[in-house]
mmCIF file of C-alpha atoms in Angstrom:
data_model
loop_
_atom_site.group_PDB
_atom_site.id
_atom_site.type_symbol
_atom_site.label_atom_id
_atom_site.label_comp_id
_atom_site.label_asym_id
_atom_site.label_seq_id
_atom_site.Cartn_x
_atom_site.Cartn_y
_atom_site.Cartn_z
ATOM 1 C CA MET L 17 14.881 13.426 22.528
ATOM 2 C CA THR L 18 14.519 9.954 20.670
ATOM 3 C CA SER L 19 12.343 10.783 17.957
ATOM 4 C CA LEU L 20 14.091 13.912 17.393
ATOM 5 C CA GLU L 21 17.979 12.295 16.703
ATOM 6 C CA LEU L 22 15.845 9.512 14.847
ATOM 7 C CA GLY L 23 14.299 11.811 12.003
ATOM 8 C CA ARG L 24 17.042 14.196 11.396
ATOM 9 C CA VAL L 25 18.658 13.779 7.302
ATOM 10 C CA SER L 26 22.055 12.838 8.775
ATOM 11 C CA VAL L 27 21.058 9.855 11.209
ATOM 12 C CA GLN L 28 19.278 8.911 8.198
ATOM 13 C CA LYS L 29 21.739 8.260 6.088
ATOM 14 C CA ASN L 30 24.468 7.214 7.962
ATOM 15 C CA ALA L 31 21.826 4.044 8.807
ATOM 16 C CA PHE L 32 21.638 3.943 4.466
ATOM 17 C CA GLU L 33 25.139 3.736 4.107
ATOM 18 C CA VAL L 34 26.692 0.918 7.134
ATOM 19 C CA VAL L 35 23.407 -0.711 5.830
ATOM 20 C CA ARG L 36 24.971 -0.391 2.122
ATOM 21 C CA GLN L 37 28.394 -1.311 3.657
ATOM 22 C CA GLU L 38 27.672 -3.853 5.277
ATOM 23 C CA ILE L 39 25.252 -5.525 2.301
ATOM 24 C CA ASP L 40 28.686 -5.432 -0.287
ATOM 25 C CA GLN L 41 31.627 -6.072 2.339
ATOM 26 C CA ARG L 42 29.411 -8.817 3.837
ATOM 27 C CA LEU L 43 26.585 -9.982 2.771
ATOM 28 C CA LEU L 44 27.668 -10.361 -0.721
ATOM 29 C CA PRO L 45 30.709 -12.298 -0.105
ATOM 30 C CA LEU L 46 28.920 -14.665 2.489
ATOM 31 C CA LEU L 47 26.556 -15.238 -0.901
ATOM 32 C CA ALA L 48 29.254 -15.786 -3.091
ATOM 33 C CA SER L 49 30.904 -18.343 -0.786
ATOM 34 C CA VAL L 50 27.437 -20.723 -0.781
ATOM 35 C CA ALA L 51 26.434 -20.343 -4.066
ATOM 36 C CA GLY L 52 28.013 -22.803 -6.676
ATOM 37 C CA THR L 53 29.247 -25.494 -3.711
ATOM 38 C CA GLU L 54 27.930 -28.584 -2.701
ATOM 39 C CA ASP L 55 25.125 -27.713 -1.239
ATOM 40 C CA GLU L 56 24.759 -24.374 -1.911
ATOM 41 C CA ILE L 57 22.276 -23.920 1.188
ATOM 42 C CA LEU L 58 22.034 -20.941 4.343
ATOM 43 C CA ASP L 59 19.614 -20.396 7.264
ATOM 44 C CA ILE L 60 18.737 -16.886 5.733
ATOM 45 C CA GLN L 61 16.695 -16.897 8.700
ATOM 46 C CA ASP L 62 19.979 -16.842 11.257
ATOM 47 C CA VAL L 63 21.719 -14.755 8.270
ATOM 48 C CA PHE L 64 19.790 -11.809 8.237
ATOM 49 C CA LYS L 65 19.095 -12.017 12.179
ATOM 50 C CA ARG L 66 23.322 -10.782 12.230
ATOM 51 C CA PHE L 67 23.368 -9.062 9.317
ATOM 52 C CA SER L 68 20.132 -6.268 11.833
ATOM 53 C CA PHE L 69 22.670 -7.332 14.651
ATOM 54 C CA ASP L 70 25.604 -6.145 12.900
ATOM 55 C CA SER L 71 24.099 -2.451 11.632
ATOM 56 C CA ILE L 72 21.754 -2.118 14.370
ATOM 57 C CA CYS L 73 25.214 -1.969 16.492
ATOM 58 C CA ARG L 74 26.743 0.159 13.955
ATOM 59 C CA VAL L 75 24.286 2.699 13.462
ATOM 60 C CA SER L 76 23.120 2.848 17.278
ATOM 61 C CA PHE L 77 26.434 2.777 19.061
ATOM 62 C CA GLY L 78 29.390 2.464 16.812
ATOM 63 C CA LEU L 79 30.055 -0.683 17.918
ATOM 64 C CA ASP L 80 30.625 -3.773 15.066
ATOM 65 C CA PRO L 81 30.091 -7.178 16.372
ATOM 66 C CA LYS L 82 31.123 -8.930 12.917
ATOM 67 C CA CYS L 83 28.437 -11.656 13.613
ATOM 68 C CA LEU L 84 28.171 -11.496 9.859
ATOM 69 C CA ASP L 85 31.689 -12.877 8.853
ATOM 70 C CA LEU L 86 32.514 -15.566 6.826
ATOM 71 C CA SER L 87 33.030 -17.394 9.436
ATOM 72 C CA LEU L 88 29.508 -16.784 10.669
ATOM 73 C CA PRO L 89 30.968 -16.598 14.694
ATOM 74 C CA ILE L 90 29.011 -16.802 18.087
ATOM 75 C CA THR L 91 29.559 -12.987 19.458
ATOM 76 C CA LYS L 92 29.044 -13.388 23.552
ATOM 77 C CA PHE L 93 27.087 -10.165 23.204
ATOM 78 C CA ALA L 94 24.534 -11.560 20.464
ATOM 79 C CA ALA L 95 24.193 -14.959 22.300
ATOM 80 C CA ALA L 96 23.332 -13.336 25.500
ATOM 81 C CA PHE L 97 21.088 -11.297 24.132
ATOM 82 C CA ASP L 98 19.648 -14.155 22.841
ATOM 83 C CA LEU L 99 19.289 -15.973 25.672
ATOM 84 C CA ALA L 100 17.731 -13.191 27.383
ATOM 85 C CA SER L 101 15.165 -12.256 25.235
ATOM 86 C CA LYS L 102 14.046 -16.132 24.654
ATOM 87 C CA LEU L 103 13.554 -16.351 29.366
ATOM 88 C CA SER L 104 11.779 -13.041 29.244
ATOM 89 C CA ALA L 105 9.016 -13.919 26.793
ATOM 90 C CA GLU L 106 8.896 -17.844 28.440
ATOM 91 C CA ARG L 107 7.829 -15.829 31.473
ATOM 92 C CA ALA L 108 3.999 -14.977 29.720
ATOM 93 C CA MET L 109 3.973 -18.819 29.066
ATOM 94 C CA THR L 110 3.794 -19.793 32.464
ATOM 95 C CA ALA L 111 0.558 -20.535 34.618
ATOM 96 C CA SER L 112 0.771 -18.313 36.930
ATOM 97 C CA PRO L 113 3.208 -15.348 37.005
ATOM 98 C CA LEU L 114 4.161 -16.866 40.877
ATOM 99 C CA LEU L 115 5.835 -19.205 38.939
ATOM 100 C CA TRP L 116 8.428 -17.616 38.103
ATOM 101 C CA LYS L 117 8.914 -14.738 40.719
ATOM 102 C CA MET L 118 9.564 -17.795 43.337
ATOM 103 C CA LYS L 119 11.982 -18.707 40.633
ATOM 104 C CA ARG L 120 14.003 -15.587 41.008
ATOM 105 C CA LEU L 121 13.701 -15.264 44.459
ATOM 106 C CA PHE L 122 15.446 -18.421 45.158
ATOM 107 C CA ASN L 123 17.793 -17.702 41.798
ATOM 108 C CA ILE L 124 17.138 -20.912 40.741
ATOM 109 C CA GLY L 125 16.127 -22.327 36.944
ATOM 110 C CA SER L 126 15.517 -20.434 34.009
ATOM 111 C CA GLU L 127 15.811 -17.283 36.619
ATOM 112 C CA ARG L 128 19.538 -17.875 37.509
ATOM 113 C CA LYS L 129 20.184 -18.409 33.187
ATOM 114 C CA LEU L 130 18.159 -15.557 32.405
ATOM 115 C CA LYS L 131 19.958 -13.278 35.685
ATOM 116 C CA GLN L 132 23.180 -14.638 33.742
ATOM 117 C CA ALA L 133 22.681 -12.860 30.736
ATOM 118 C CA ILE L 134 21.205 -9.579 31.663
ATOM 119 C CA ASN L 135 24.322 -9.370 33.910
ATOM 120 C CA ILE L 136 26.303 -9.404 30.413
ATOM 121 C CA ILE L 137 24.604 -7.571 27.867
ATOM 122 C CA ASN L 138 25.378 -4.858 31.735
ATOM 123 C CA MET L 139 28.675 -5.511 31.559
ATOM 124 C CA LEU L 140 29.059 -5.081 27.702
ATOM 125 C CA ALA L 141 26.673 -2.126 27.551
ATOM 126 C CA GLN L 142 28.393 -0.336 29.549
ATOM 127 C CA GLU L 143 32.028 -1.103 28.543
ATOM 128 C CA VAL L 144 30.201 0.048 24.770
ATOM 129 C CA ILE L 145 29.887 3.481 26.464
ATOM 130 C CA ARG L 146 33.438 3.240 27.795
ATOM 131 C CA GLN L 147 34.352 2.770 24.880
ATOM 132 C CA ARG L 148 32.957 5.636 23.275
ATOM 133 C CA ARG L 149 34.066 8.347 25.489
ATOM 134 C CA LYS L 150 37.374 6.975 25.816
ATOM 135 C CA PHE L 151 37.845 7.746 21.800
ATOM 136 C CA ARG L 152 36.093 10.754 22.321
ATOM 137 C CA PHE L 153 32.124 10.585 20.891
ATOM 138 C CA SER L 154 31.775 13.988 19.981
ATOM 139 C CA GLU L 155 33.149 13.154 16.955
ATOM 140 C CA GLU L 156 30.998 10.368 16.019
ATOM 141 C CA LYS L 157 28.306 9.420 13.786
ATOM 142 C CA ASP L 158 25.986 6.574 15.720
ATOM 143 C CA LEU L 159 23.053 6.991 18.572
ATOM 144 C CA LEU L 160 24.658 6.549 20.800
ATOM 145 C CA SER L 161 27.527 9.563 21.063
ATOM 146 C CA ARG L 162 24.258 11.726 19.909
ATOM 147 C CA PHE L 163 23.126 10.983 23.037
ATOM 148 C CA MET L 164 26.286 11.056 25.950
ATOM 149 C CA GLY L 165 26.586 14.459 24.197
ATOM 150 C CA THR L 166 23.524 15.433 26.850
ATOM 151 C CA VAL L 167 22.903 13.028 28.558
ATOM 152 C CA THR L 168 25.554 11.591 31.481
ATOM 153 C CA ASP L 169 24.092 9.253 33.447
ATOM 154 C CA GLU L 170 25.569 5.665 33.073
ATOM 155 C CA LYS L 171 22.508 4.107 34.066
ATOM 156 C CA TYR L 172 20.129 5.447 31.136
ATOM 157 C CA LEU L 173 22.922 4.868 28.210
ATOM 158 C CA ARG L 174 22.720 1.763 29.612
ATOM 159 C CA ASP L 175 19.098 1.314 29.096
ATOM 160 C CA VAL L 176 19.645 2.975 25.319
ATOM 161 C CA VAL L 177 22.237 0.920 24.543
ATOM 162 C CA ILE L 178 19.810 -1.884 25.139
ATOM 163 C CA SER L 179 16.943 -0.459 24.168
ATOM 164 C CA PHE L 180 17.823 0.322 20.821
ATOM 165 C CA LEU L 181 18.952 -3.461 20.365
ATOM 166 C CA LEU L 182 15.682 -4.733 21.668
ATOM 167 C CA ALA L 183 13.381 -2.792 19.430
ATOM 168 C CA GLY L 184 15.353 -3.674 16.287
ATOM 169 C CA ARG L 185 17.668 -7.097 16.330
ATOM 170 C CA ASP L 186 14.833 -9.438 15.370
ATOM 171 C CA THR L 187 12.378 -7.496 14.244
ATOM 172 C CA VAL L 188 14.284 -6.409 11.000
ATOM 173 C CA ALA L 189 15.131 -10.022 10.878
ATOM 174 C CA SER L 190 11.257 -10.915 10.676
ATOM 175 C CA ALA L 191 10.487 -8.391 8.438
ATOM 176 C CA LEU L 192 13.597 -9.557 5.604
ATOM 177 C CA THR L 193 12.919 -12.783 5.983
ATOM 178 C CA SER L 194 9.169 -13.090 5.546
ATOM 179 C CA PHE L 195 10.376 -10.592 3.018
ATOM 180 C CA PHE L 196 11.949 -12.950 1.055
ATOM 181 C CA TRP L 197 9.779 -16.101 1.663
ATOM 182 C CA LEU L 198 6.939 -13.823 -0.231
ATOM 183 C CA MET L 199 9.538 -12.398 -2.908
ATOM 184 C CA ALA L 200 9.942 -16.589 -2.933
ATOM 185 C CA LYS L 201 6.472 -17.109 -3.593
ATOM 186 C CA HIS L 202 5.202 -14.283 -5.883
ATOM 187 C CA PRO L 203 7.774 -14.127 -8.820
ATOM 188 C CA GLU L 204 5.944 -11.631 -10.724
ATOM 189 C CA VAL L 205 6.104 -9.141 -7.735
ATOM 190 C CA GLU L 206 10.111 -9.570 -7.701
ATOM 191 C CA ALA L 207 9.808 -9.017 -11.509
ATOM 192 C CA ALA L 208 8.033 -5.764 -10.823
ATOM 193 C CA ILE L 209 10.313 -4.695 -8.262
ATOM 194 C CA LEU L 210 13.416 -5.063 -10.763
ATOM 195 C CA VAL L 211 11.638 -2.992 -13.343
ATOM 196 C CA GLU L 212 11.239 0.178 -10.648
ATOM 197 C CA ALA L 213 15.050 0.198 -10.313
ATOM 198 C CA ASP L 214 15.719 -0.052 -13.304
ATOM 199 C CA ARG L 215 14.101 2.537 -14.188
ATOM 200 C CA VAL L 216 14.860 4.704 -10.781
ATOM 201 C CA ILE L 217 18.029 3.810 -10.639
ATOM 202 C CA GLY L 218 19.492 2.567 -14.196
ATOM 203 C CA GLU L 219 19.852 -0.238 -15.660
ATOM 204 C CA ASN L 220 22.347 -2.843 -13.926
ATOM 205 C CA LYS L 221 23.412 0.629 -11.717
ATOM 206 C CA GLU L 222 23.835 0.472 -7.788
ATOM 207 C CA LEU L 223 21.727 2.867 -4.950
ATOM 208 C CA THR L 224 23.973 5.161 -3.983
ATOM 209 C CA SER L 225 21.643 7.776 -2.728
ATOM 210 C CA TYR L 226 19.290 7.877 0.359
ATOM 211 C CA LYS L 227 17.165 10.414 -2.347
ATOM 212 C CA LYS L 228 16.825 7.627 -4.820
ATOM 213 C CA LEU L 229 15.526 4.843 -2.338
ATOM 214 C CA LYS L 230 12.076 7.338 -1.572
ATOM 215 C CA GLU L 231 11.364 6.878 -5.758
ATOM 216 C CA LEU L 232 11.315 3.391 -4.941
ATOM 217 C CA HIS L 233 7.103 3.031 -4.772
ATOM 218 C CA TYR L 234 6.972 -0.005 -5.803
ATOM 219 C CA LEU L 235 9.445 -1.800 -2.936
ATOM 220 C CA HIS L 236 8.328 0.085 -0.776
ATOM 221 C CA ALA L 237 4.784 -0.963 -1.308
ATOM 222 C CA ALA L 238 5.855 -4.682 -1.058
ATOM 223 C CA VAL L 239 7.671 -4.417 1.924
ATOM 224 C CA TYR L 240 4.113 -2.807 3.817
ATOM 225 C CA GLU L 241 2.007 -5.628 2.219
ATOM 226 C CA SER L 242 4.551 -7.802 3.756
ATOM 227 C CA MET L 243 4.802 -7.040 7.290
ATOM 228 C CA ARG L 244 0.720 -6.585 7.645
ATOM 229 C CA LEU L 245 0.894 -10.262 6.538
ATOM 230 C CA TYR L 246 3.817 -11.003 8.671
ATOM 231 C CA PRO L 247 4.262 -8.107 11.095
ATOM 232 C CA PRO L 248 7.485 -8.594 12.794
ATOM 233 C CA ILE L 249 5.541 -7.541 16.076
ATOM 234 C CA GLN L 250 2.501 -9.456 16.350
ATOM 235 C CA PHE L 251 1.091 -8.277 19.088
ATOM 236 C CA ASP L 252 1.879 -6.270 21.554
ATOM 237 C CA SER L 253 0.180 -4.646 24.766
ATOM 238 C CA LYS L 254 -0.345 -1.318 26.780
ATOM 239 C CA PHE L 255 -1.325 -0.543 30.500
ATOM 240 C CA CYS L 256 -3.998 2.285 30.693
ATOM 241 C CA LEU L 257 -2.637 5.031 33.554
ATOM 242 C CA GLU L 258 -5.865 6.728 34.046
ATOM 243 C CA ASP L 259 -9.689 5.369 33.498
ATOM 244 C CA ASP L 260 -10.758 5.971 30.441
ATOM 245 C CA LEU L 261 -13.495 5.454 27.225
ATOM 246 C CA LEU L 262 -12.296 3.508 23.693
ATOM 247 C CA PRO L 263 -13.895 5.811 20.372
ATOM 248 C CA ASP L 264 -16.289 2.449 19.788
ATOM 249 C CA GLY L 265 -17.669 3.384 23.771
ATOM 250 C CA THR L 266 -15.982 0.420 25.665
ATOM 251 C CA SER L 267 -14.686 1.878 29.414
ATOM 252 C CA VAL L 268 -11.057 1.068 30.336
ATOM 253 C CA LYS L 269 -9.728 1.378 34.170
ATOM 254 C CA LYS L 270 -6.505 2.633 35.411
ATOM 255 C CA GLY L 271 -4.347 0.110 35.605
ATOM 256 C CA THR L 272 -5.886 -2.510 32.629
ATOM 257 C CA ARG L 273 -3.533 -4.070 30.506
ATOM 258 C CA VAL L 274 -5.040 -3.789 26.005
ATOM 259 C CA THR L 275 -3.927 -6.373 24.078
ATOM 260 C CA TYR L 276 -3.568 -5.776 19.963
ATOM 261 C CA HIS L 277 -2.064 -8.354 17.657
ATOM 262 C CA PRO L 278 -1.286 -6.614 14.291
ATOM 263 C CA TYR L 279 -0.966 -10.098 12.393
ATOM 264 C CA ALA L 280 -4.389 -11.351 12.928
ATOM 265 C CA MET L 281 -5.598 -6.940 11.903
ATOM 266 C CA GLY L 282 -3.733 -7.375 9.200
ATOM 267 C CA ARG L 283 -6.239 -10.571 8.207
ATOM 268 C CA MET L 284 -9.879 -9.568 9.180
ATOM 269 C CA GLU L 285 -11.800 -9.001 6.176
ATOM 270 C CA GLU L 286 -13.649 -5.732 7.679
ATOM 271 C CA ILE L 287 -10.525 -3.586 8.409
ATOM 272 C CA TRP L 288 -8.885 -4.849 4.782
ATOM 273 C CA GLY L 289 -11.714 -6.135 2.230
ATOM 274 C CA SER L 290 -11.983 -9.313 0.763
ATOM 275 C CA ASP L 291 -9.400 -10.175 -0.799
ATOM 276 C CA CYS L 292 -7.013 -9.674 2.634
ATOM 277 C CA THR L 293 -5.085 -12.964 2.708
ATOM 278 C CA GLU L 294 -4.069 -11.962 -0.832
ATOM 279 C CA PHE L 295 -0.505 -10.894 -0.539
ATOM 280 C CA LYS L 296 -1.256 -7.214 -2.878
ATOM 281 C CA PRO L 297 1.476 -4.632 -3.108
ATOM 282 C CA GLU L 298 -0.583 -1.890 -5.477
ATOM 283 C CA ARG L 299 -3.018 -1.953 -2.657
ATOM 284 C CA TRP L 300 -0.285 0.713 -1.169
ATOM 285 C CA LEU L 301 0.374 2.798 -4.729
ATOM 286 C CA LYS L 302 -1.814 5.632 -5.888
ATOM 287 C CA ASN L 303 -3.455 6.026 -9.153
ATOM 288 C CA ASP L 304 -0.324 8.050 -9.829
ATOM 289 C CA GLY L 305 1.463 4.522 -8.817
ATOM 290 C CA LEU L 306 2.679 6.213 -5.961
ATOM 291 C CA PHE L 307 2.884 4.856 -2.292
ATOM 292 C CA PHE L 308 1.082 6.000 0.132
ATOM 293 C CA GLN L 309 1.003 4.964 4.119
ATOM 294 C CA GLU L 310 -1.913 3.468 5.439
ATOM 295 C CA ASN L 311 -4.086 5.144 8.851
ATOM 296 C CA PRO L 312 -1.618 4.260 11.604
ATOM 297 C CA PHE L 313 -4.490 1.771 13.674
ATOM 298 C CA LYS L 314 -5.899 0.057 11.122
ATOM 299 C CA TYR L 315 -2.203 -0.189 10.546
ATOM 300 C CA PRO L 316 -0.504 -1.100 13.639
ATOM 301 C CA VAL L 317 2.865 -2.563 12.793
ATOM 302 C CA PHE L 318 4.407 0.524 13.704
ATOM 303 C CA GLN L 319 2.277 1.575 16.520
ATOM 304 C CA ALA L 320 0.005 4.844 16.300
ATOM 305 C CA GLY L 321 -0.990 7.796 18.222
ATOM 306 C CA VAL L 322 1.869 10.476 20.433
ATOM 307 C CA ARG L 323 4.086 8.053 20.905
ATOM 308 C CA PRO L 324 4.218 6.364 17.891
ATOM 309 C CA ASN L 325 7.073 3.491 17.237
ATOM 310 C CA ARG L 326 10.277 5.667 17.222
ATOM 311 C CA SER L 327 13.197 2.271 17.517
ATOM 312 C CA PRO L 328 15.880 2.505 15.027
ATOM 313 C CA LEU L 329 13.611 0.342 13.044
ATOM 314 C CA PRO L 330 12.368 2.965 10.729
ATOM 315 C CA VAL L 331 15.488 3.556 10.060
ATOM 316 C CA SER L 332 16.660 0.787 9.631
ATOM 317 C CA LEU L 333 14.311 -1.097 7.707
ATOM 318 C CA PRO L 334 13.496 1.254 5.169
ATOM 319 C CA ALA L 335 17.087 1.352 3.994
ATOM 320 C CA SER L 336 17.873 -1.741 4.657
ATOM 321 C CA LEU L 337 15.033 -4.048 2.369
ATOM 322 C CA PRO L 338 15.073 -1.175 -1.078
ATOM 323 C CA LEU L 339 18.198 -2.734 -0.403
ATOM 324 C CA PHE L 340 17.623 -6.047 -0.534
ATOM 325 C CA GLY L 341 15.519 -5.579 -3.603
ATOM 326 C CA VAL L 342 18.078 -5.018 -5.106
ATOM 327 C CA VAL L 343 20.698 -7.426 -4.374
ATOM 328 C CA TYR L 344 17.839 -9.601 -5.512
ATOM 329 C CA GLN L 345 18.373 -8.767 -9.327
ATOM 330 C CA SER L 346 21.280 -10.905 -8.382
ATOM 331 C CA TRP L 347 20.651 -13.827 -6.269
ATOM 332 C CA SER L 348 17.726 -16.218 -6.181
ATOM 333 C CA ASP L 349 16.710 -17.794 -2.261
ATOM 334 C CA HIS L 350 14.456 -20.772 -3.680
ATOM 335 C CA VAL L 351 12.740 -21.516 0.019
ATOM 336 C CA GLU L 352 12.239 -25.343 1.855
ATOM 337 C CA ARG L 353 9.491 -26.339 3.394
ATOM 338 C CA HIS L 354 11.224 -27.937 6.447
ATOM 339 C CA PRO L 355 11.321 -28.430 9.567
ATOM 340 C CA SER L 356 8.461 -25.996 9.594
ATOM 341 C CA THR L 357 6.430 -23.868 7.545
ATOM 342 C CA LEU L 358 6.024 -19.516 7.872
ATOM 343 C CA ARG L 359 3.069 -20.297 9.546
ATOM 344 C CA GLU L 360 4.450 -21.966 12.505
ATOM 345 C CA LEU L 361 5.780 -19.509 15.236
ATOM 346 C CA HIS L 362 9.274 -20.486 16.689
ATOM 347 C CA ARG L 363 7.788 -23.193 19.260
ATOM 348 C CA GLU L 364 11.043 -24.429 20.718
ATOM 349 C CA HIS L 365 11.769 -21.187 21.149
ATOM 350 C CA VAL L 366 9.441 -18.756 22.905
ATOM 351 C CA GLN L 367 9.464 -15.231 21.628
ATOM 352 C CA HIS L 368 7.612 -11.692 21.057
ATOM 353 C CA THR L 369 8.442 -11.244 17.615
ATOM 354 C CA LEU L 370 7.337 -13.829 15.200
ATOM 355 C CA LEU L 371 10.174 -15.474 13.785
ATOM 356 C CA HIS L 372 9.739 -18.402 11.381
ATOM 357 C CA SER L 373 10.290 -21.848 13.525
ATOM 358 C CA ARG L 374 13.284 -23.127 14.267
ATOM 359 C CA THR L 375 15.065 -22.438 10.522
ATOM 360 C CA MET L 376 14.167 -20.562 7.101
ATOM 361 C CA LYS L 377 16.860 -22.955 4.878
ATOM 362 C CA VAL L 378 16.894 -21.179 1.565
ATOM 363 C CA LYS L 379 19.357 -22.971 -1.486
ATOM 364 C CA ILE L 380 21.566 -19.481 -3.186
ATOM 365 C CA ARG L 381 22.427 -19.434 -6.694
ATOM 366 C CA ARG L 382 23.284 -16.532 -8.722
ATOM 367 C CA LYS L 383 19.816 -15.723 -11.151
ATOM 368 C CA THR L 384 19.830 -16.828 -15.049
ATOM 369 C CA LEU L 385 19.196 -14.246 -18.039
ATOM 370 C CA GLY L 386 16.283 -16.529 -18.375
ATOM 371 C CA ALA L 387 14.850 -16.993 -15.637
ATOM 372 C CA PHE L 388 13.748 -13.576 -15.257
ATOM 373 C CA THR L 389 12.789 -13.339 -19.083
ATOM 374 C CA LYS L 390 9.468 -15.282 -18.017
ATOM 375 C CA ASP L 391 9.085 -12.847 -14.964
ATOM 376 C CA MET L 392 9.608 -9.763 -16.695
ATOM 377 C CA GLU L 393 7.480 -10.964 -19.877
ATOM 378 C CA ARG L 394 4.212 -11.742 -17.162
ATOM 379 C CA VAL L 395 4.792 -8.336 -15.485
ATOM 380 C CA ASN L 396 4.354 -5.986 -18.822
ATOM 381 C CA PHE L 397 1.450 -8.618 -19.495
ATOM 382 C CA LEU L 398 0.059 -7.352 -15.867
ATOM 383 C CA ILE L 399 0.902 -3.460 -16.530
ATOM 384 C CA LEU L 400 -0.213 -3.048 -20.185
ATOM 385 C CA ASN L 401 -2.997 -5.160 -19.349
#
């Protein structure tokens, strides 16, 4: 059911419009409020987490938490969701599962906090469902309303709400943060994106259609290359339902946990070649300059097999990143390498999603024409020679 709904053009167009509104009405005003001030600094990772939370809530179940308002409020829903994600991930870091299971049994420590956070999330998710029923869900465009047309089980619908948030919130924020970090380090790629945007969309024009979005081949290549080096989900596991045999002859017994590591796979020379550690969007382009997708087993960012990733991520991510590419024509992000670098994982807040350690501070300022000219000349040189 999820696969069918996410594949509908109407759902994708709605996601496109939601993301565009979030940028025009919230992100750009926020950047404008910071640019020109005394410090001009924002934690861009926090901004993108707020952006993704707002966007996914609106696309998935028609709720607008307004996390990206100028005051940058901390909502009860977002705070509980952060805490539950953190504490759940920390279970895997304990010396033995018995430790957290004992805490859960006696309702103490981190397990007590996790239970409280989950209760808040469940309560708010159920309230979202009640509000949808109250305001004629059949007339709404969000995914939850579509599910409610055929599903009456309240617990199932509650789990749908939570699963969409789990699948999309931190993953989108992680992908966006890594993408702009790489753009700051590779101005020639940024300039090439802008050249393509002017050619496809028109100089100084806005991206207003989902159709035009698909024509930004170099931008899509840059997005996929960014996620090859910094996949939102750094590792994932599957459990074997029945005895099986892998293509290389490895025997896998029923109940075995098999873990794969997209972060490591993206840096393996035998998979991606001798330039595997380099950021090269061109590896995703055919000779005619058209974007192509690699074998999902080679590039498992969206998983592979008979049940690939069907979360809101594939809908909202391709919609948001190209739009951010257009936004990037007017704003410049200068990465401050403190208190840590991108390569470090989130040590204070252990999570399944690859996030920058603590924060990702950037300076926000408007780009000048001179700043682009040098990069444009470099791109023209690369293209002509």
